[in-house]
Amino acid sequence: MGDGFRTIIEPFRIHAVEPMRMLDRGERQRKLAEADYNLFALHADDVLIDLLTDSGTGAMSSEQWAAVQRGNEAYAGAPSWFRFEAAVKELFPFRYVLPTHQGRAAERILFSAVSGPGRVIPNNTHFDTTRANIEATGAEAVDLVIPEGHQPRSEHPFKGNLDVAALERLLATRGDDVPLVMLTITNNSGGGQPVSLANARAVREVCDRYRKPLFLDACRFAENAWFITIREPGYAGVAVADIVRELASLADGMTMSAKKDPLANIGGWLAFNDERLAEQCRNLEILTEGFPTYGGLAGRDLEAIAVGLREAVDEDYLRYRVASVSYLGSALRRLGVPVVVPFGGHAIFIDARELLPHVPPLAYPGQALACALYLEGGVRSCEIGTVMFGRKPDGSEQPAPMDLVRLAVPRRTYTQSHIDYVIEVVERVAASAGDLTGMEITYQPERLRHFTARFRPLPAR
Ligand code: F0G
């Protein structure tokens, strides 16, 4: 799609449609109250534009649907498994691949094997499920993203990079407690920000010196690789698949959620080279996921992932993907809405702490903003801030480094006019942001509270 045109079009035609319905404001107000101001508790058909997550919510291609028909459901050794394994290894040539029903199952298996009380696992920024799976084993999850990663306004091109000096300090002081080092590409919790190949190499070098394995949390590997081609010196014009293989060659293993860049609605895997770890994880996998040639997935899911992986590294698709997300970000920035820059690959993150300076972090400005976006226009977003990360394992509460609201864009699902509508909704909410009040929590579970907590808006001052 060259020829010098400015407009980057969706590189697909619509093949099947799913109607959506518009509630009026009064109905949305009622639904929100019934959901106790937790957007996870809404019925999805009461949502107009659903930007809660880009996970499992994308549209599959006609080729993926065709592959679904080829799904073979043999319990062991299905041809669908071999096609899946080959597609994974084409991009991530690790010796052992264990399919799982989604990313967190891979995390649970991995950390059940290597983690435990007294252990510490560094990452640029752990995603919530990764952190929770580590903490559930009694270990500590440490975020070591570079300082720019916490500055919404910093234009650093690779804000997902891991602070190599901080990693070195951790390994020098607590090396014996560190079973592995992780790198999340792209760094979802930090704004969908990429990690550079130079940083991955530097992390590898430190891991080598301390003899630590390096694992990728590779959910958004294709978007990360695309950012490398457009931002990292020396990689312009290099094939995305080659960059992915280069990233994989620096690691000893990976966890994956196929619900993101692999363009599937469900699935994941765990992969590595270490034979002993493979044996241990295979045994754990059989306990909860199933036999290692299907791992909690139907053969048809394995087929959809195998095709999705090849489509994920298509450059027309990635150019459109990143352009359409940045279209949303640029429009919000022009309107003066504080957004995390540079724009991430899968989502635009609004800085709720800055938009709602009158709401302190412990009154959850991100939650207040997310509820307002739903009330105003039926747009569902997700708080990534003090609700998600503020509660510590000992039950105490602290402000998260940032209070963000994520507008995650499902892959190949919404058109530009849907996004134009979202921009208008945000514009209206931002215009009266000063009137929004904070929230208080009326119920919360011990872990991962954002999924099921209940809230109440604080009275206006
Ligand atoms: N790692 C990262 C970086 C993620 O973003 C996610 C999921 C996971 C691991 C877990 O994968 O959902 O398949 O179990 N992120 C979704 C999100 C839920 O909305 O960002 P999963």
PDB file of C-alpha atoms in Angstrom, residues 60-213:
ATOM      1  CA  MET A  60     -10.368 -13.355  12.622  1.00  0.00           C
ATOM      2  CA  SER A  61      -9.659 -13.397   8.896  1.00  0.00           C
ATOM      3  CA  SER A  62     -11.437 -15.543   6.315  1.00  0.00           C
ATOM      4  CA  GLU A  63      -8.261 -17.673   6.162  1.00  0.00           C
ATOM      5  CA  GLN A  64      -8.425 -18.230   9.925  1.00  0.00           C
ATOM      6  CA  TRP A  65     -12.078 -19.253   9.726  1.00  0.00           C
ATOM      7  CA  ALA A  66     -11.184 -21.617   6.893  1.00  0.00           C
ATOM      8  CA  ALA A  67      -8.416 -23.086   9.052  1.00  0.00           C
ATOM      9  CA  VAL A  68     -10.905 -23.579  11.907  1.00  0.00           C
ATOM     10  CA  GLN A  69     -12.727 -26.023   9.620  1.00  0.00           C
ATOM     11  CA  ARG A  70      -9.497 -28.009   9.286  1.00  0.00           C
ATOM     12  CA  GLY A  71      -9.232 -28.379  13.061  1.00  0.00           C
ATOM     13  CA  ASN A  72      -8.500 -31.958  14.053  1.00  0.00           C
ATOM     14  CA  GLU A  73      -9.629 -32.848  17.536  1.00  0.00           C
ATOM     15  CA  ALA A  74      -7.508 -35.919  18.241  1.00  0.00           C
ATOM     16  CA  TYR A  75      -6.546 -36.025  21.927  1.00  0.00           C
ATOM     17  CA  ALA A  76      -2.888 -36.675  21.182  1.00  0.00           C
ATOM     18  CA  GLY A  77      -0.726 -35.799  18.198  1.00  0.00           C
ATOM     19  CA  ALA A  78      -3.404 -33.994  16.159  1.00  0.00           C
ATOM     20  CA  PRO A  79      -2.219 -32.562  12.819  1.00  0.00           C
ATOM     21  CA  SER A  80      -3.519 -29.213  14.102  1.00  0.00           C
ATOM     22  CA  TRP A  81      -0.936 -29.386  16.889  1.00  0.00           C
ATOM     23  CA  PHE A  82       1.907 -29.951  14.422  1.00  0.00           C
ATOM     24  CA  ARG A  83       0.774 -27.006  12.285  1.00  0.00           C
ATOM     25  CA  PHE A  84       0.592 -24.834  15.423  1.00  0.00           C
ATOM     26  CA  GLU A  85       4.014 -25.950  16.631  1.00  0.00           C
ATOM     27  CA  ALA A  86       5.591 -25.270  13.230  1.00  0.00           C
ATOM     28  CA  ALA A  87       4.058 -21.773  13.040  1.00  0.00           C
ATOM     29  CA  VAL A  88       5.292 -20.935  16.561  1.00  0.00           C
ATOM     30  CA  LYS A  89       8.797 -22.231  15.865  1.00  0.00           C
ATOM     31  CA  GLU A  90       9.002 -20.334  12.572  1.00  0.00           C
ATOM     32  CA  LEU A  91       9.058 -17.104  14.603  1.00  0.00           C
ATOM     33  CA  PHE A  92      10.208 -18.363  18.016  1.00  0.00           C
ATOM     34  CA  PRO A  93      12.558 -21.286  17.437  1.00  0.00           C
ATOM     35  CA  PHE A  94      12.577 -22.649  21.006  1.00  0.00           C
ATOM     36  CA  ARG A  95      12.973 -26.403  21.408  1.00  0.00           C
ATOM     37  CA  TYR A  96       9.918 -27.027  23.565  1.00  0.00           C
ATOM     38  CA  VAL A  97       6.497 -25.461  23.036  1.00  0.00           C
ATOM     39  CA  LEU A  98       3.651 -26.118  25.482  1.00  0.00           C
ATOM     40  CA  PRO A  99       0.255 -24.823  24.344  1.00  0.00           C
ATOM     41  CA  THR A 100      -1.994 -23.313  27.033  1.00  0.00           C
ATOM     42  CA  HIS A 101      -5.523 -21.966  27.057  1.00  0.00           C
ATOM     43  CA  GLN A 102      -4.213 -18.410  27.476  1.00  0.00           C
ATOM     44  CA  GLY A 103      -1.222 -16.407  28.622  1.00  0.00           C
ATOM     45  CA  ARG A 104      -1.801 -16.565  32.344  1.00  0.00           C
ATOM     46  CA  ALA A 105      -1.908 -20.369  32.248  1.00  0.00           C
ATOM     47  CA  ALA A 106       1.594 -20.296  30.783  1.00  0.00           C
ATOM     48  CA  GLU A 107       2.608 -17.896  33.569  1.00  0.00           C
ATOM     49  CA  ARG A 108       1.095 -20.080  36.244  1.00  0.00           C
ATOM     50  CA  ILE A 109       2.907 -23.169  35.005  1.00  0.00           C
ATOM     51  CA  LEU A 110       6.228 -21.371  34.628  1.00  0.00           C
ATOM     52  CA  PHE A 111       6.117 -19.699  38.032  1.00  0.00           C
ATOM     53  CA  SER A 112       4.876 -22.830  39.791  1.00  0.00           C
ATOM     54  CA  ALA A 113       8.075 -24.430  38.493  1.00  0.00           C
ATOM     55  CA  VAL A 114      10.641 -21.697  39.161  1.00  0.00           C
ATOM     56  CA  SER A 115       9.183 -19.311  41.733  1.00  0.00           C
ATOM     57  CA  GLY A 116       8.419 -19.503  45.452  1.00  0.00           C
ATOM     58  CA  PRO A 117       8.884 -17.726  48.809  1.00  0.00           C
ATOM     59  CA  GLY A 118      12.029 -15.598  48.937  1.00  0.00           C
ATOM     60  CA  ARG A 119      12.381 -15.463  45.164  1.00  0.00           C
ATOM     61  CA  VAL A 120      12.349 -12.257  43.160  1.00  0.00           C
ATOM     62  CA  ILE A 121      11.473 -11.871  39.480  1.00  0.00           C
ATOM     63  CA  PRO A 122      12.442  -8.710  37.613  1.00  0.00           C
ATOM     64  CA  ASN A 123      10.668  -7.466  34.479  1.00  0.00           C
ATOM     65  CA  ASN A 124      10.396  -4.108  32.719  1.00  0.00           C
ATOM     66  CA  THR A 125       6.809  -4.027  34.028  1.00  0.00           C
ATOM     67  CA  HIS A 126       4.898  -7.121  35.052  1.00  0.00           C
ATOM     68  CA  PHE A 127       1.381  -7.303  33.682  1.00  0.00           C
ATOM     69  CA  ASP A 128      -1.255  -7.781  36.399  1.00  0.00           C
ATOM     70  CA  THR A 129      -1.662 -11.534  35.870  1.00  0.00           C
ATOM     71  CA  THR A 130       2.101 -12.063  35.729  1.00  0.00           C
ATOM     72  CA  ARG A 131       2.564 -10.170  38.968  1.00  0.00           C
ATOM     73  CA  ALA A 132      -0.336 -12.034  40.573  1.00  0.00           C
ATOM     74  CA  ASN A 133       0.995 -15.442  39.501  1.00  0.00           C
ATOM     75  CA  ILE A 134       4.414 -14.592  40.933  1.00  0.00           C
ATOM     76  CA  GLU A 135       2.992 -13.205  44.181  1.00  0.00           C
ATOM     77  CA  ALA A 136       0.712 -16.249  44.506  1.00  0.00           C
ATOM     78  CA  THR A 137       3.852 -18.392  44.883  1.00  0.00           C
ATOM     79  CA  GLY A 138       5.088 -16.120  47.697  1.00  0.00           C
ATOM     80  CA  ALA A 139       7.725 -14.447  45.521  1.00  0.00           C
ATOM     81  CA  GLU A 140       8.282 -10.793  44.759  1.00  0.00           C
ATOM     82  CA  ALA A 141       7.617  -9.231  41.336  1.00  0.00           C
ATOM     83  CA  VAL A 142       9.900  -6.255  40.662  1.00  0.00           C
ATOM     84  CA  ASP A 143       9.384  -3.649  37.929  1.00  0.00           C
ATOM     85  CA  LEU A 144      12.611  -2.182  36.543  1.00  0.00           C
ATOM     86  CA  VAL A 145      11.481  -0.124  33.570  1.00  0.00           C
ATOM     87  CA  ILE A 146      13.705   2.858  32.675  1.00  0.00           C
ATOM     88  CA  PRO A 147      12.700   6.102  34.470  1.00  0.00           C
ATOM     89  CA  GLU A 148      11.250   7.512  31.202  1.00  0.00           C
ATOM     90  CA  GLY A 149       8.763   4.630  31.316  1.00  0.00           C
ATOM     91  CA  HIS A 150       7.021   6.375  34.226  1.00  0.00           C
ATOM     92  CA  GLN A 151       6.902   9.779  32.553  1.00  0.00           C
ATOM     93  CA  PRO A 152       3.801  10.051  30.381  1.00  0.00           C
ATOM     94  CA  ARG A 153       5.307  13.058  28.541  1.00  0.00           C
ATOM     95  CA  SER A 154       8.741  11.605  27.773  1.00  0.00           C
ATOM     96  CA  GLU A 155       9.132  11.044  24.011  1.00  0.00           C
ATOM     97  CA  HIS A 156      11.764   8.313  24.461  1.00  0.00           C
ATOM     98  CA  PRO A 157      11.222   5.950  21.484  1.00  0.00           C
ATOM     99  CA  PHE A 158      11.640   2.786  23.594  1.00  0.00           C
ATOM    100  CA  LYS A 159       9.983   3.559  26.904  1.00  0.00           C
ATOM    101  CA  GLY A 160       9.495  -0.148  27.506  1.00  0.00           C
ATOM    102  CA  ASN A 161      13.248  -0.653  27.944  1.00  0.00           C
ATOM    103  CA  LEU A 162      14.458  -2.297  31.109  1.00  0.00           C
ATOM    104  CA  ASP A 163      16.834  -0.334  33.332  1.00  0.00           C
ATOM    105  CA  VAL A 164      19.961  -2.423  32.826  1.00  0.00           C
ATOM    106  CA  ALA A 165      21.895  -0.788  35.688  1.00  0.00           C
ATOM    107  CA  ALA A 166      19.014  -1.484  38.086  1.00  0.00           C
ATOM    108  CA  LEU A 167      18.910  -5.109  36.919  1.00  0.00           C
ATOM    109  CA  GLU A 168      22.633  -5.414  37.510  1.00  0.00           C
ATOM    110  CA  ARG A 169      22.238  -4.008  41.041  1.00  0.00           C
ATOM    111  CA  LEU A 170      19.457  -6.465  41.787  1.00  0.00           C
ATOM    112  CA  LEU A 171      21.481  -9.401  40.483  1.00  0.00           C
ATOM    113  CA  ALA A 172      24.594  -8.265  42.363  1.00  0.00           C
ATOM    114  CA  THR A 173      22.739  -8.102  45.683  1.00  0.00           C
ATOM    115  CA  ARG A 174      20.059 -10.802  45.368  1.00  0.00           C
ATOM    116  CA  GLY A 175      21.261 -12.866  42.418  1.00  0.00           C
ATOM    117  CA  ASP A 176      20.696 -16.176  44.188  1.00  0.00           C
ATOM    118  CA  ASP A 177      16.998 -15.372  44.617  1.00  0.00           C
ATOM    119  CA  VAL A 178      16.389 -14.592  40.936  1.00  0.00           C
ATOM    120  CA  PRO A 179      15.304 -17.663  38.934  1.00  0.00           C
ATOM    121  CA  LEU A 180      14.847 -15.739  35.670  1.00  0.00           C
ATOM    122  CA  VAL A 181      14.593 -12.269  34.166  1.00  0.00           C
ATOM    123  CA  MET A 182      11.590 -11.204  32.068  1.00  0.00           C
ATOM    124  CA  LEU A 183      11.053  -8.643  29.341  1.00  0.00           C
ATOM    125  CA  THR A 184       7.496  -7.737  28.345  1.00  0.00           C
ATOM    126  CA  ILE A 185       7.214  -6.747  24.689  1.00  0.00           C
ATOM    127  CA  THR A 186       5.519  -4.353  24.301  1.00  0.00           C
ATOM    128  CA  ASN A 187       5.289  -3.048  27.841  1.00  0.00           C
ATOM    129  CA  ASN A 188       1.513  -3.096  28.233  1.00  0.00           C
ATOM    130  CA  SER A 189       1.153  -1.661  31.743  1.00  0.00           C
ATOM    131  CA  GLY A 190       3.575   1.147  30.885  1.00  0.00           C
ATOM    132  CA  GLY A 191       1.555   2.332  27.880  1.00  0.00           C
ATOM    133  CA  GLY A 192       2.148  -0.326  25.200  1.00  0.00           C
ATOM    134  CA  GLN A 193       5.701   0.919  24.816  1.00  0.00           C
ATOM    135  CA  PRO A 194       8.278  -1.084  22.878  1.00  0.00           C
ATOM    136  CA  VAL A 195      11.626  -2.507  23.939  1.00  0.00           C
ATOM    137  CA  SER A 196      14.567  -1.934  21.579  1.00  0.00           C
ATOM    138  CA  LEU A 197      16.769  -4.704  20.290  1.00  0.00           C
ATOM    139  CA  ALA A 198      19.736  -2.827  21.764  1.00  0.00           C
ATOM    140  CA  ASN A 199      18.103  -2.997  25.202  1.00  0.00           C
ATOM    141  CA  ALA A 200      17.211  -6.667  24.804  1.00  0.00           C
ATOM    142  CA  ARG A 201      20.848  -7.354  23.904  1.00  0.00           C
ATOM    143  CA  ALA A 202      22.110  -5.405  26.927  1.00  0.00           C
ATOM    144  CA  VAL A 203      19.731  -7.334  29.211  1.00  0.00           C
ATOM    145  CA  ARG A 204      20.942 -10.591  27.652  1.00  0.00           C
ATOM    146  CA  GLU A 205      24.527  -9.613  28.347  1.00  0.00           C
ATOM    147  CA  VAL A 206      23.789  -9.007  32.055  1.00  0.00           C
ATOM    148  CA  CYS A 207      21.820 -12.276  32.221  1.00  0.00           C
ATOM    149  CA  ASP A 208      24.815 -14.102  30.716  1.00  0.00           C
ATOM    150  CA  ARG A 209      27.173 -12.641  33.286  1.00  0.00           C
ATOM    151  CA  TYR A 210      24.931 -13.741  36.140  1.00  0.00           C
ATOM    152  CA  ARG A 211      23.902 -16.984  34.404  1.00  0.00           C
ATOM    153  CA  LYS A 212      20.212 -16.167  34.461  1.00  0.00           C
ATOM    154  CA  PRO A 213      17.710 -17.240  31.832  1.00  0.00           C
TER     155      PRO A 213
END
